[in-house]
Amino acid sequence: MERLPGFRDFYPEPLPHNDVWSADARQHIFEQWRKVARRYGFREYDGPPLEPLELFTTKSGEEIVGQLFDFEDKGKRHVSLRPEMTPTLARMVAAHERNYKKPIKWFAIPQLFRYEKQQKGRLREHFQFNADLIGETDPAADAELIALLIDALRAFGLTAEDFVIRLSSRNAWQDFFKQGGGDPANEYEFFQTIDKLERNSPEETEQKLTALGFSAAAVNDFIAAGKPTAELASILENLAARGLKDFVKVDYKVIRGLAYYTGVVFEAFDRKGEFRAIAGGGRYNNLVKLISGGKVDLPALGFGMGDVVLVELLKARGLLPKFDSPMDVFVTIEDESLRGISLKLVQDLRVAGYAVDYPLVPTKPDKQFKRAQELKVAHTVRAESDAYVRIRNLKTREEVVAGFEGVANHLG
Ligand code: HAM
């Protein structure tokens, strides 16, 4: 039986094949994400992987709605696997925001599902680090979140030479659209056209822009000028004060596909332009209000960073560590009459916090020793009688005999 296209199996290292995903690399990535989020004072939350369909059809936008894994459940509810975390977060915040001091700073590492065409950097399931800040309109919040994004990438050893945050603003585009006499009813379509500038052919873009009453030349000039809005200038200044100026640049080609963004938007890309976006986010000041049916109105912003492009990039830059998970101790059992006391030894050492393995069934001594080496243990321990054990340091080859109680003293 094959797994479904676009889904992954994660194997422990060493990997049996180049094409499979590493469970150890995944763990490493989650650990770095969690560490950085905590350094910035973000708390972890989670929600259900399955949600009512309307949560995603309300305001995520056509593109993502077309990719939903949705179905009718046995209770005749129309449900969907989550394609993103933001609507769930908006619902959760709206339900209990009174219990939390503002700004709310939360992060999550959900597995998300999108029925996309499988290609480099895009699968039908991925894990996404989400960090969101709710309850603050000042651009200082945007700068703080972007700093977190930069540090989340630096945690893997990536530098300003490897990636850049392209910073933009839907407000800037909104003004451009208004000043150019655009029909408000077409604004989202205009945003979608800008979002696809780099993916569609110049002819197709030109045709779309003309239909909306704009010239490609005016759009290109606006992008080339890249004049920061007051809000963007304030974010750049804030990041410069932290010494993070080299990680960001204003780039109005970024506008983001999702429908709920309201102001500042940004995406992280590798500098060489070999990969798809590593992360994307922005302000969504109306989503909490919309999802709570007008009951709660809180400004918000956040970003999502996927694990797929990140792993591709880290692999390409040689930044994934060598994963090896050595055990501490192998308890050898050469005399089966001592199996009972050996099991007690195994258990005591595990309770004391050591990673311990042993032969499950009677096994020849040379095979046991080979297994101990494969597990890269630092020590082997063997019960010699019901009172004494022999401890061997595999590196120094030193051996000591100790009483049962004293084993830990010799394990370092
Ligand atoms: P997004 O741009 O749709 O934003 O996704 C964020 C990141 O998730 C992308 O840059 C990419 O790395 C990864 N990603 C998305 N789709 C896939 C896929 N099919 N396969 C692999 N990786 C993928 C959002 O989802 C927003 N909800 C982020 C956000 C949080 N905005 C505010 N708060």
PDB file of N, CA and C in Angstrom, residues 150-208:
ATOM      1  N   ILE A 150      12.969  36.618  11.929  1.00  0.00           N
ATOM      2  CA  ILE A 150      14.400  36.626  11.581  1.00  0.00           C
ATOM      3  C   ILE A 150      15.165  35.682  12.507  1.00  0.00           C
ATOM      4  N   ASP A 151      14.875  35.773  13.805  1.00  0.00           N
ATOM      5  CA  ASP A 151      15.598  34.925  14.762  1.00  0.00           C
ATOM      6  C   ASP A 151      15.231  33.452  14.608  1.00  0.00           C
ATOM      7  N   ALA A 152      13.985  33.197  14.200  1.00  0.00           N
ATOM      8  CA  ALA A 152      13.579  31.801  13.993  1.00  0.00           C
ATOM      9  C   ALA A 152      14.377  31.201  12.831  1.00  0.00           C
ATOM     10  N   LEU A 153      14.779  32.008  11.875  1.00  0.00           N
ATOM     11  CA  LEU A 153      15.605  31.498  10.770  1.00  0.00           C
ATOM     12  C   LEU A 153      17.081  31.480  11.154  1.00  0.00           C
ATOM     13  N   ARG A 154      17.498  32.485  11.930  1.00  0.00           N
ATOM     14  CA  ARG A 154      18.911  32.509  12.378  1.00  0.00           C
ATOM     15  C   ARG A 154      19.223  31.336  13.302  1.00  0.00           C
ATOM     16  N   ALA A 155      18.194  30.852  14.010  1.00  0.00           N
ATOM     17  CA  ALA A 155      18.405  29.735  14.943  1.00  0.00           C
ATOM     18  C   ALA A 155      18.957  28.505  14.219  1.00  0.00           C
ATOM     19  N   PHE A 156      18.738  28.413  12.907  1.00  0.00           N
ATOM     20  CA  PHE A 156      19.230  27.259  12.152  1.00  0.00           C
ATOM     21  C   PHE A 156      20.585  27.527  11.502  1.00  0.00           C
ATOM     22  N   GLY A 157      21.144  28.712  11.781  1.00  0.00           N
ATOM     23  CA  GLY A 157      22.448  29.035  11.203  1.00  0.00           C
ATOM     24  C   GLY A 157      22.336  29.828   9.910  1.00  0.00           C
ATOM     25  N   LEU A 158      21.127  30.205   9.509  1.00  0.00           N
ATOM     26  CA  LEU A 158      20.962  31.018   8.291  1.00  0.00           C
ATOM     27  C   LEU A 158      21.330  32.470   8.612  1.00  0.00           C
ATOM     28  N   THR A 159      21.894  33.158   7.625  1.00  0.00           N
ATOM     29  CA  THR A 159      22.336  34.535   7.861  1.00  0.00           C
ATOM     30  C   THR A 159      21.658  35.478   6.861  1.00  0.00           C
ATOM     31  N   ALA A 160      22.016  36.771   6.963  1.00  0.00           N
ATOM     32  CA  ALA A 160      21.451  37.774   6.052  1.00  0.00           C
ATOM     33  C   ALA A 160      21.869  37.490   4.611  1.00  0.00           C
ATOM     34  N   GLU A 161      22.878  36.662   4.432  1.00  0.00           N
ATOM     35  CA  GLU A 161      23.260  36.294   3.062  1.00  0.00           C
ATOM     36  C   GLU A 161      22.383  35.168   2.517  1.00  0.00           C
ATOM     37  N   ASP A 162      21.720  34.471   3.416  1.00  0.00           N
ATOM     38  CA  ASP A 162      20.883  33.343   2.978  1.00  0.00           C
ATOM     39  C   ASP A 162      19.438  33.734   2.714  1.00  0.00           C
ATOM     40  N   PHE A 163      18.908  34.677   3.508  1.00  0.00           N
ATOM     41  CA  PHE A 163      17.483  34.983   3.358  1.00  0.00           C
ATOM     42  C   PHE A 163      17.208  36.472   3.559  1.00  0.00           C
ATOM     43  N   VAL A 164      16.039  36.888   3.091  1.00  0.00           N
ATOM     44  CA  VAL A 164      15.625  38.275   3.257  1.00  0.00           C
ATOM     45  C   VAL A 164      14.116  38.315   3.495  1.00  0.00           C
ATOM     46  N   ILE A 165      13.690  39.265   4.310  1.00  0.00           N
ATOM     47  CA  ILE A 165      12.247  39.457   4.522  1.00  0.00           C
ATOM     48  C   ILE A 165      11.809  40.576   3.586  1.00  0.00           C
ATOM     49  N   ARG A 166      10.916  40.245   2.685  1.00  0.00           N
ATOM     50  CA  ARG A 166      10.397  41.262   1.765  1.00  0.00           C
ATOM     51  C   ARG A 166       9.145  41.861   2.402  1.00  0.00           C
ATOM     52  N   LEU A 167       9.251  43.152   2.660  1.00  0.00           N
ATOM     53  CA  LEU A 167       8.241  43.850   3.455  1.00  0.00           C
ATOM     54  C   LEU A 167       7.372  44.703   2.546  1.00  0.00           C
ATOM     55  N   SER A 168       6.068  44.651   2.748  1.00  0.00           N
ATOM     56  CA  SER A 168       5.167  45.415   1.890  1.00  0.00           C
ATOM     57  C   SER A 168       3.952  45.847   2.701  1.00  0.00           C
ATOM     58  N   SER A 169       3.016  46.514   2.018  1.00  0.00           N
ATOM     59  CA  SER A 169       1.848  46.990   2.739  1.00  0.00           C
ATOM     60  C   SER A 169       0.639  47.023   1.825  1.00  0.00           C
ATOM     61  N   ARG A 170      -0.415  46.396   2.279  1.00  0.00           N
ATOM     62  CA  ARG A 170      -1.657  46.467   1.493  1.00  0.00           C
ATOM     63  C   ARG A 170      -2.202  47.887   1.506  1.00  0.00           C
ATOM     64  N   ASN A 171      -1.882  48.660   2.566  1.00  0.00           N
ATOM     65  CA  ASN A 171      -2.349  50.063   2.601  1.00  0.00           C
ATOM     66  C   ASN A 171      -1.736  50.836   1.449  1.00  0.00           C
ATOM     67  N   ALA A 172      -0.459  50.585   1.174  1.00  0.00           N
ATOM     68  CA  ALA A 172       0.214  51.290   0.082  1.00  0.00           C
ATOM     69  C   ALA A 172      -0.478  50.950  -1.241  1.00  0.00           C
ATOM     70  N   TRP A 173      -0.790  49.670  -1.406  1.00  0.00           N
ATOM     71  CA  TRP A 173      -1.457  49.248  -2.649  1.00  0.00           C
ATOM     72  C   TRP A 173      -2.886  49.770  -2.729  1.00  0.00           C
ATOM     73  N   GLN A 174      -3.544  49.834  -1.551  1.00  0.00           N
ATOM     74  CA  GLN A 174      -4.911  50.360  -1.498  1.00  0.00           C
ATOM     75  C   GLN A 174      -4.933  51.814  -1.981  1.00  0.00           C
ATOM     76  N   ASP A 175      -3.954  52.599  -1.486  1.00  0.00           N
ATOM     77  CA  ASP A 175      -3.861  54.020  -1.904  1.00  0.00           C
ATOM     78  C   ASP A 175      -3.594  54.105  -3.403  1.00  0.00           C
ATOM     79  N   PHE A 176      -2.682  53.267  -3.872  1.00  0.00           N
ATOM     80  CA  PHE A 176      -2.363  53.252  -5.299  1.00  0.00           C
ATOM     81  C   PHE A 176      -3.630  52.946  -6.109  1.00  0.00           C
ATOM     82  N   PHE A 177      -4.381  51.971  -5.642  1.00  0.00           N
ATOM     83  CA  PHE A 177      -5.595  51.528  -6.339  1.00  0.00           C
ATOM     84  C   PHE A 177      -6.642  52.649  -6.353  1.00  0.00           C
ATOM     85  N   LYS A 178      -6.806  53.300  -5.191  1.00  0.00           N
ATOM     86  CA  LYS A 178      -7.793  54.389  -5.077  1.00  0.00           C
ATOM     87  C   LYS A 178      -7.401  55.559  -5.963  1.00  0.00           C
ATOM     88  N   GLN A 179      -6.120  55.955  -5.833  1.00  0.00           N
ATOM     89  CA  GLN A 179      -5.650  57.112  -6.607  1.00  0.00           C
ATOM     90  C   GLN A 179      -5.725  56.859  -8.108  1.00  0.00           C
ATOM     91  N   GLY A 180      -5.577  55.589  -8.491  1.00  0.00           N
ATOM     92  CA  GLY A 180      -5.659  55.247  -9.920  1.00  0.00           C
ATOM     93  C   GLY A 180      -7.096  55.090 -10.380  1.00  0.00           C
ATOM     94  N   GLY A 181      -8.062  55.364  -9.485  1.00  0.00           N
ATOM     95  CA  GLY A 181      -9.479  55.302  -9.869  1.00  0.00           C
ATOM     96  C   GLY A 181     -10.039  53.895  -9.948  1.00  0.00           C
ATOM     97  N   GLY A 182      -9.437  52.945  -9.223  1.00  0.00           N
ATOM     98  CA  GLY A 182      -9.930  51.552  -9.243  1.00  0.00           C
ATOM     99  C   GLY A 182     -11.315  51.439  -8.594  1.00  0.00           C
ATOM    100  N   ASP A 183     -12.102  50.504  -9.097  1.00  0.00           N
ATOM    101  CA  ASP A 183     -13.435  50.260  -8.539  1.00  0.00           C
ATOM    102  C   ASP A 183     -13.270  49.397  -7.276  1.00  0.00           C
ATOM    103  N   PRO A 184     -13.725  49.904  -6.105  1.00  0.00           N
ATOM    104  CA  PRO A 184     -13.535  49.157  -4.843  1.00  0.00           C
ATOM    105  C   PRO A 184     -13.971  47.694  -4.939  1.00  0.00           C
ATOM    106  N   ALA A 185     -14.951  47.418  -5.778  1.00  0.00           N
ATOM    107  CA  ALA A 185     -15.434  46.035  -5.915  1.00  0.00           C
ATOM    108  C   ALA A 185     -14.356  45.122  -6.505  1.00  0.00           C
ATOM    109  N   ASN A 186     -13.388  45.729  -7.199  1.00  0.00           N
ATOM    110  CA  ASN A 186     -12.345  44.923  -7.855  1.00  0.00           C
ATOM    111  C   ASN A 186     -11.036  44.865  -7.063  1.00  0.00           C
ATOM    112  N   GLU A 187     -11.049  45.446  -5.864  1.00  0.00           N
ATOM    113  CA  GLU A 187      -9.780  45.578  -5.143  1.00  0.00           C
ATOM    114  C   GLU A 187      -9.101  44.227  -4.907  1.00  0.00           C
ATOM    115  N   TYR A 188      -9.865  43.236  -4.465  1.00  0.00           N
ATOM    116  CA  TYR A 188      -9.257  41.943  -4.155  1.00  0.00           C
ATOM    117  C   TYR A 188      -8.673  41.291  -5.411  1.00  0.00           C
ATOM    118  N   GLU A 189      -9.396  41.465  -6.525  1.00  0.00           N
ATOM    119  CA  GLU A 189      -8.904  40.909  -7.788  1.00  0.00           C
ATOM    120  C   GLU A 189      -7.586  41.581  -8.189  1.00  0.00           C
ATOM    121  N   PHE A 190      -7.542  42.888  -7.949  1.00  0.00           N
ATOM    122  CA  PHE A 190      -6.306  43.632  -8.232  1.00  0.00           C
ATOM    123  C   PHE A 190      -5.158  43.073  -7.361  1.00  0.00           C
ATOM    124  N   PHE A 191      -5.441  42.880  -6.067  1.00  0.00           N
ATOM    125  CA  PHE A 191      -4.423  42.315  -5.152  1.00  0.00           C
ATOM    126  C   PHE A 191      -3.959  40.939  -5.644  1.00  0.00           C
ATOM    127  N   GLN A 192      -4.918  40.152  -6.123  1.00  0.00           N
ATOM    128  CA  GLN A 192      -4.576  38.806  -6.603  1.00  0.00           C
ATOM    129  C   GLN A 192      -3.637  38.891  -7.807  1.00  0.00           C
ATOM    130  N   THR A 193      -3.877  39.881  -8.660  1.00  0.00           N
ATOM    131  CA  THR A 193      -3.029  40.057  -9.840  1.00  0.00           C
ATOM    132  C   THR A 193      -1.609  40.439  -9.418  1.00  0.00           C
ATOM    133  N   ILE A 194      -1.508  41.315  -8.427  1.00  0.00           N
ATOM    134  CA  ILE A 194      -0.177  41.706  -7.929  1.00  0.00           C
ATOM    135  C   ILE A 194       0.506  40.488  -7.295  1.00  0.00           C
ATOM    136  N   ASP A 195      -0.288  39.701  -6.534  1.00  0.00           N
ATOM    137  CA  ASP A 195       0.259  38.518  -5.851  1.00  0.00           C
ATOM    138  C   ASP A 195       0.880  37.541  -6.856  1.00  0.00           C
ATOM    139  N   LYS A 196       0.320  37.507  -8.071  1.00  0.00           N
ATOM    140  CA  LYS A 196       0.797  36.522  -9.052  1.00  0.00           C
ATOM    141  C   LYS A 196       1.787  37.115 -10.051  1.00  0.00           C
ATOM    142  N   LEU A 197       2.222  38.370  -9.823  1.00  0.00           N
ATOM    143  CA  LEU A 197       3.155  39.029 -10.747  1.00  0.00           C
ATOM    144  C   LEU A 197       4.336  38.150 -11.126  1.00  0.00           C
ATOM    145  N   GLU A 198       4.894  37.481 -10.084  1.00  0.00           N
ATOM    146  CA  GLU A 198       6.116  36.714 -10.335  1.00  0.00           C
ATOM    147  C   GLU A 198       5.839  35.335 -10.911  1.00  0.00           C
ATOM    148  N   ARG A 199       4.581  34.918 -10.846  1.00  0.00           N
ATOM    149  CA  ARG A 199       4.246  33.581 -11.347  1.00  0.00           C
ATOM    150  C   ARG A 199       3.637  33.636 -12.754  1.00  0.00           C
ATOM    151  N   ASN A 200       2.881  34.692 -13.058  1.00  0.00           N
ATOM    152  CA  ASN A 200       2.224  34.783 -14.365  1.00  0.00           C
ATOM    153  C   ASN A 200       3.123  35.479 -15.383  1.00  0.00           C
ATOM    154  N   SER A 201       2.804  35.293 -16.670  1.00  0.00           N
ATOM    155  CA  SER A 201       3.599  35.938 -17.725  1.00  0.00           C
ATOM    156  C   SER A 201       3.258  37.432 -17.760  1.00  0.00           C
ATOM    157  N   PRO A 202       4.212  38.283 -18.204  1.00  0.00           N
ATOM    158  CA  PRO A 202       3.949  39.734 -18.276  1.00  0.00           C
ATOM    159  C   PRO A 202       2.704  40.042 -19.112  1.00  0.00           C
ATOM    160  N   GLU A 203       2.479  39.252 -20.176  1.00  0.00           N
ATOM    161  CA  GLU A 203       1.310  39.497 -21.045  1.00  0.00           C
ATOM    162  C   GLU A 203       0.013  39.278 -20.265  1.00  0.00           C
ATOM    163  N   GLU A 204       0.001  38.161 -19.542  1.00  0.00           N
ATOM    164  CA  GLU A 204      -1.217  37.837 -18.774  1.00  0.00           C
ATOM    165  C   GLU A 204      -1.485  38.922 -17.733  1.00  0.00           C
ATOM    166  N   THR A 205      -0.412  39.364 -17.044  1.00  0.00           N
ATOM    167  CA  THR A 205      -0.554  40.402 -16.025  1.00  0.00           C
ATOM    168  C   THR A 205      -1.076  41.683 -16.652  1.00  0.00           C
ATOM    169  N   GLU A 206      -0.474  42.056 -17.763  1.00  0.00           N
ATOM    170  CA  GLU A 206      -0.861  43.296 -18.446  1.00  0.00           C
ATOM    171  C   GLU A 206      -2.348  43.272 -18.800  1.00  0.00           C
ATOM    172  N   GLN A 207      -2.769  42.129 -19.321  1.00  0.00           N
ATOM    173  CA  GLN A 207      -4.164  41.970 -19.726  1.00  0.00           C
ATOM    174  C   GLN A 207      -5.100  42.149 -18.523  1.00  0.00           C
ATOM    175  N   LYS A 208      -4.727  41.503 -17.423  1.00  0.00           N
ATOM    176  CA  LYS A 208      -5.552  41.589 -16.209  1.00  0.00           C
ATOM    177  C   LYS A 208      -5.597  43.016 -15.687  1.00  0.00           C
TER     178      LYS A 208
END
